[in-house]
mmCIF file of the C-alpha atoms, coordinates in Angstrom:
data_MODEL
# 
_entry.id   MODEL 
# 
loop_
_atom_site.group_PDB 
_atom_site.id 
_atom_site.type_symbol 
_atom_site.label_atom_id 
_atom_site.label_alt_id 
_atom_site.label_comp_id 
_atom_site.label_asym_id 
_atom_site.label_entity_id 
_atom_site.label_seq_id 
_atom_site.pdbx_PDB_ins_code 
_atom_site.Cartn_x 
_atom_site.Cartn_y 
_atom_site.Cartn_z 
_atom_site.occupancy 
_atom_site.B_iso_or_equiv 
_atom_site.pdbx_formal_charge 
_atom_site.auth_seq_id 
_atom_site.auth_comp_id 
_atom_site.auth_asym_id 
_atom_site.auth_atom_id 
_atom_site.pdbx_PDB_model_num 
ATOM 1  C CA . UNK A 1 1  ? -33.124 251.014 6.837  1.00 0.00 ? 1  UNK A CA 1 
ATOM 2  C CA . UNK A 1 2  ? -36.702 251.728 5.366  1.00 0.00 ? 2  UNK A CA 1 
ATOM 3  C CA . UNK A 1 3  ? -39.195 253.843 7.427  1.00 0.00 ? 3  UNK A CA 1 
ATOM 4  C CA . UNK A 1 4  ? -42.429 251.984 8.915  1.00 0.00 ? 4  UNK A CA 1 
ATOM 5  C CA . UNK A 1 5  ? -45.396 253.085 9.392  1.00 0.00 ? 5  UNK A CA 1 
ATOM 6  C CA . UNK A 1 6  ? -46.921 252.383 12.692 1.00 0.00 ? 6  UNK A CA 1 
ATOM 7  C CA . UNK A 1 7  ? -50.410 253.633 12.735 1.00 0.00 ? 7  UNK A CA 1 
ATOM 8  C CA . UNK A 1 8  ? -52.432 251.582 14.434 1.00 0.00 ? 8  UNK A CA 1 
ATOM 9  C CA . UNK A 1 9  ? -54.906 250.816 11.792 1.00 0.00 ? 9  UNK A CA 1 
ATOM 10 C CA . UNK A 1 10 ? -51.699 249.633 9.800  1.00 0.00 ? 10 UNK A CA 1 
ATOM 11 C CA . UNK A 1 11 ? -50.665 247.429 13.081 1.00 0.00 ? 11 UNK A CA 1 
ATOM 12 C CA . UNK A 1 12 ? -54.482 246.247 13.811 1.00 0.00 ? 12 UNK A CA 1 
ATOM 13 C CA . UNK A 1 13 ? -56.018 246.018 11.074 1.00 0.00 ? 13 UNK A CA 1 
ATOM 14 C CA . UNK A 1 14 ? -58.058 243.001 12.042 1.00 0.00 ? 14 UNK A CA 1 
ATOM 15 C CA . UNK A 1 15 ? -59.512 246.054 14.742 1.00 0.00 ? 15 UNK A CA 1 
ATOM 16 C CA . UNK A 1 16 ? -60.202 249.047 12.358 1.00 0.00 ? 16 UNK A CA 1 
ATOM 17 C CA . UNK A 1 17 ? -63.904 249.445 12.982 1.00 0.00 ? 17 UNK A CA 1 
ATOM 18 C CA . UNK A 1 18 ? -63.392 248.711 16.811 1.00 0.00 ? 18 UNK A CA 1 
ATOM 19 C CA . UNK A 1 19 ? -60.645 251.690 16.758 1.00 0.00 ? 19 UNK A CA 1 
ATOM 20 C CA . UNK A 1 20 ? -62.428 254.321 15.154 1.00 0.00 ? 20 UNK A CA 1 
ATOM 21 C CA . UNK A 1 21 ? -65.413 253.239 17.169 1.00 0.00 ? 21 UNK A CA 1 
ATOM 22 C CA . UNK A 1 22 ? -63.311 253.554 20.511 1.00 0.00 ? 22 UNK A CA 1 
ATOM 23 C CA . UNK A 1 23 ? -61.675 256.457 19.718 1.00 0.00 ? 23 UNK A CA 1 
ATOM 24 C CA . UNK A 1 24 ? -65.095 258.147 19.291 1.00 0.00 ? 24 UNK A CA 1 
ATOM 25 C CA . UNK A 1 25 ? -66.395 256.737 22.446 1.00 0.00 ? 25 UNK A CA 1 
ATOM 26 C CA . UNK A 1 26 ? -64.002 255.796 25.074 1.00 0.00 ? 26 UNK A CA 1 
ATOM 27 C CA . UNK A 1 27 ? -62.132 258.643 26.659 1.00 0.00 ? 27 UNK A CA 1 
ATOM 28 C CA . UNK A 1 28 ? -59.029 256.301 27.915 1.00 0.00 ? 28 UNK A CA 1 
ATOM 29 C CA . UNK A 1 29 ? -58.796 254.484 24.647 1.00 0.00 ? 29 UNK A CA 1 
ATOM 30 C CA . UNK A 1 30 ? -58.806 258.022 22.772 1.00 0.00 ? 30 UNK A CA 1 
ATOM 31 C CA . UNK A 1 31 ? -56.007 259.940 25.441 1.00 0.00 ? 31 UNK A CA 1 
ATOM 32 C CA . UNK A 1 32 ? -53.784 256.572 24.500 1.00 0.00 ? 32 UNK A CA 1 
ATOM 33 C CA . UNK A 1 33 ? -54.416 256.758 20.762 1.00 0.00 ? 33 UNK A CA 1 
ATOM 34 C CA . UNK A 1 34 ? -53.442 260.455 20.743 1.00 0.00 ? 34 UNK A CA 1 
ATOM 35 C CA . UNK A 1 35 ? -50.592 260.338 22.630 1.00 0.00 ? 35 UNK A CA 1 
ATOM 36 C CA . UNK A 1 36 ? -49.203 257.033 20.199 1.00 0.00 ? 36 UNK A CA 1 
ATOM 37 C CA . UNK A 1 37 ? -50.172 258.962 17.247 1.00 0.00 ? 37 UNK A CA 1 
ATOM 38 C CA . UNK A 1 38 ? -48.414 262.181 18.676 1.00 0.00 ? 38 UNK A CA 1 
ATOM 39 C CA . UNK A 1 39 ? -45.209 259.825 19.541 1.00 0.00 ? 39 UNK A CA 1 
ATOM 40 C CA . UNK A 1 40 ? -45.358 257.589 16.511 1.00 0.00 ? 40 UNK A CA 1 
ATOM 41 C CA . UNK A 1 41 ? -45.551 261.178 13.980 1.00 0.00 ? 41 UNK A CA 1 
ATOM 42 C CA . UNK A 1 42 ? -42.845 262.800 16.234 1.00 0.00 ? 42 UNK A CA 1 
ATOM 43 C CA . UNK A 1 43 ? -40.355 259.544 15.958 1.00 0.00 ? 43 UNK A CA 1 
ATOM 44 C CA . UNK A 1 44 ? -41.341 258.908 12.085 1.00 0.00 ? 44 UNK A CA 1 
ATOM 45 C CA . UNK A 1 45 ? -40.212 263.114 11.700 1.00 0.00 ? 45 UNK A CA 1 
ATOM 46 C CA . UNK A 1 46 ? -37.477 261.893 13.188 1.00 0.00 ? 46 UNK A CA 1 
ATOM 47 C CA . UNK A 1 47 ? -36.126 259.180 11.311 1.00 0.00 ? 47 UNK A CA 1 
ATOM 48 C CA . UNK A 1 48 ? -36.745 260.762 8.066  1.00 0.00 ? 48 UNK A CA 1 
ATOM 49 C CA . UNK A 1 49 ? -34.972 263.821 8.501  1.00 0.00 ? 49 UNK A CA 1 
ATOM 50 C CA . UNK A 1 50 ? -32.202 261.762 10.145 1.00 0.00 ? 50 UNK A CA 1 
ATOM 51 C CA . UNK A 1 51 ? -32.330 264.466 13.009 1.00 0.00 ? 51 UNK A CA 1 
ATOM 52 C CA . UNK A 1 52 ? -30.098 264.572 15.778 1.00 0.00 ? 52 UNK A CA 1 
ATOM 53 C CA . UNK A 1 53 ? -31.198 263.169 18.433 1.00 0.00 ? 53 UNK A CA 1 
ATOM 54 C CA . UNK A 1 54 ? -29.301 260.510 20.852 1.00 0.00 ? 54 UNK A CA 1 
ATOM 55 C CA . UNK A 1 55 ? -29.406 256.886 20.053 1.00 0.00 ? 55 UNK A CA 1 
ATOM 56 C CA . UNK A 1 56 ? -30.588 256.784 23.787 1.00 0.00 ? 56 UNK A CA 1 
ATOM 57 C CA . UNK A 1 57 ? -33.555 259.328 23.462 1.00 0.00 ? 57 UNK A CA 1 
ATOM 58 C CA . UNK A 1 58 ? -34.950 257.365 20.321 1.00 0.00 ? 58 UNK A CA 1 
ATOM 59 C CA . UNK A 1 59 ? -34.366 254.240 22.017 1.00 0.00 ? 59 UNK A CA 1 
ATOM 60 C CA . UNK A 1 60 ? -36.701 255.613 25.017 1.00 0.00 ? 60 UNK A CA 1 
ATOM 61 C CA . UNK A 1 61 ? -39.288 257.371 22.367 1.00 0.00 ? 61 UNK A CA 1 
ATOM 62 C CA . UNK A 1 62 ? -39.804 253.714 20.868 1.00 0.00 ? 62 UNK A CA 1 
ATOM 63 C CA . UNK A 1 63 ? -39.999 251.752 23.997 1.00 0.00 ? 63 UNK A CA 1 
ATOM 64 C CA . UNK A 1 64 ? -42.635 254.320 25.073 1.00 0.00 ? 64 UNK A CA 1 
ATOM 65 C CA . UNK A 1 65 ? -44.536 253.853 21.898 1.00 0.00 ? 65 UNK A CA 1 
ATOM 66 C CA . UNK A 1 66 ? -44.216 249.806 22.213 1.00 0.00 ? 66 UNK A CA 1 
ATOM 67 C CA . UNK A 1 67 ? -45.821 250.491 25.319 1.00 0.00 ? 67 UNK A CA 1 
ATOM 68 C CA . UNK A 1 68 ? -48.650 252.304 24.182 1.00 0.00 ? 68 UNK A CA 1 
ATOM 69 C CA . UNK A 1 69 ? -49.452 250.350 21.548 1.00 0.00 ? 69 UNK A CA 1 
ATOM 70 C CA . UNK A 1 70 ? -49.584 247.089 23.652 1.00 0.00 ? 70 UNK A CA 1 
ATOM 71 C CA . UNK A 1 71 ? -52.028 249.240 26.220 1.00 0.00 ? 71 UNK A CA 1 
ATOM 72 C CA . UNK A 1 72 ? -54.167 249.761 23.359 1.00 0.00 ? 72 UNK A CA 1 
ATOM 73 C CA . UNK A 1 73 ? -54.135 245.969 21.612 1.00 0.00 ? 73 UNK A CA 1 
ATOM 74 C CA . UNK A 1 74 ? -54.752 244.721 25.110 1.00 0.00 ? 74 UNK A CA 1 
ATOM 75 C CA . UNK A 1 75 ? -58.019 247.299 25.480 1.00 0.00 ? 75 UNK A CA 1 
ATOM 76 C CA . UNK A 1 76 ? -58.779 246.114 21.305 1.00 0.00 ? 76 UNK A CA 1 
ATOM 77 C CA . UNK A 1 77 ? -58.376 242.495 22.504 1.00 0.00 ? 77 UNK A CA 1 
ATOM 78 C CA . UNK A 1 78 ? -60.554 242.732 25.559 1.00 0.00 ? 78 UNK A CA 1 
ATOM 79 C CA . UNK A 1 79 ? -63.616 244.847 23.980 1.00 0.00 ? 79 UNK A CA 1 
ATOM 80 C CA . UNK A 1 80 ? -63.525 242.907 21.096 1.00 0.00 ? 80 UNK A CA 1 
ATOM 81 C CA . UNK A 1 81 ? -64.214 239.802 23.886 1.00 0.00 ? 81 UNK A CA 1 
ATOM 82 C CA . UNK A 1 82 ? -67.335 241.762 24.774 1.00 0.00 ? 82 UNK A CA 1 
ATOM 83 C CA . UNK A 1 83 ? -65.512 242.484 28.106 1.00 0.00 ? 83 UNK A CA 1 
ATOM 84 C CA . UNK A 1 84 ? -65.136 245.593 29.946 1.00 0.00 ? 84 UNK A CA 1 
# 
């Protein structure tokens, strides 16, 4: 099984400008993006060195991370409506 890569620019990339503009600007939006960054390098790491870890704990780490990343395309989605 291949490796993806699950930055968010990669994931969104139909929202680059608006990311890089909200991670400069909106404190929320930038705590979120660092900690799915943080999570995403740290399960990637992972995976590639085929470390052990339990099937359970990289479960969790993932469902965290699809969590994250559907806070921030819901906050993409709703500035990108113009709302706040």
């Amino acid at each position: 099984m291949g490796i993806s890569n699950h930055e968010l620019h990669n994931e969104f990339p139909q929202f680059g400008e608006l990311i890089d503009e909200l991670k400069n600007n909106d404190p929320k939006f930038q705590e979120h993006f660092r900690q799915y960054s943080e999570l995403d390098q740290e399960i990637e790491g992972l995976e590639r060195r085929d470390a052990p870890v339990g099937d359970d704990t990289l479960h969790q780490m993932k469902q965290q991370r699809l969590q994250l990343k559907d806070d921030l395309y819901k906050t993409l989605v709703k500035k990108s409506n113009g709302t706040t």
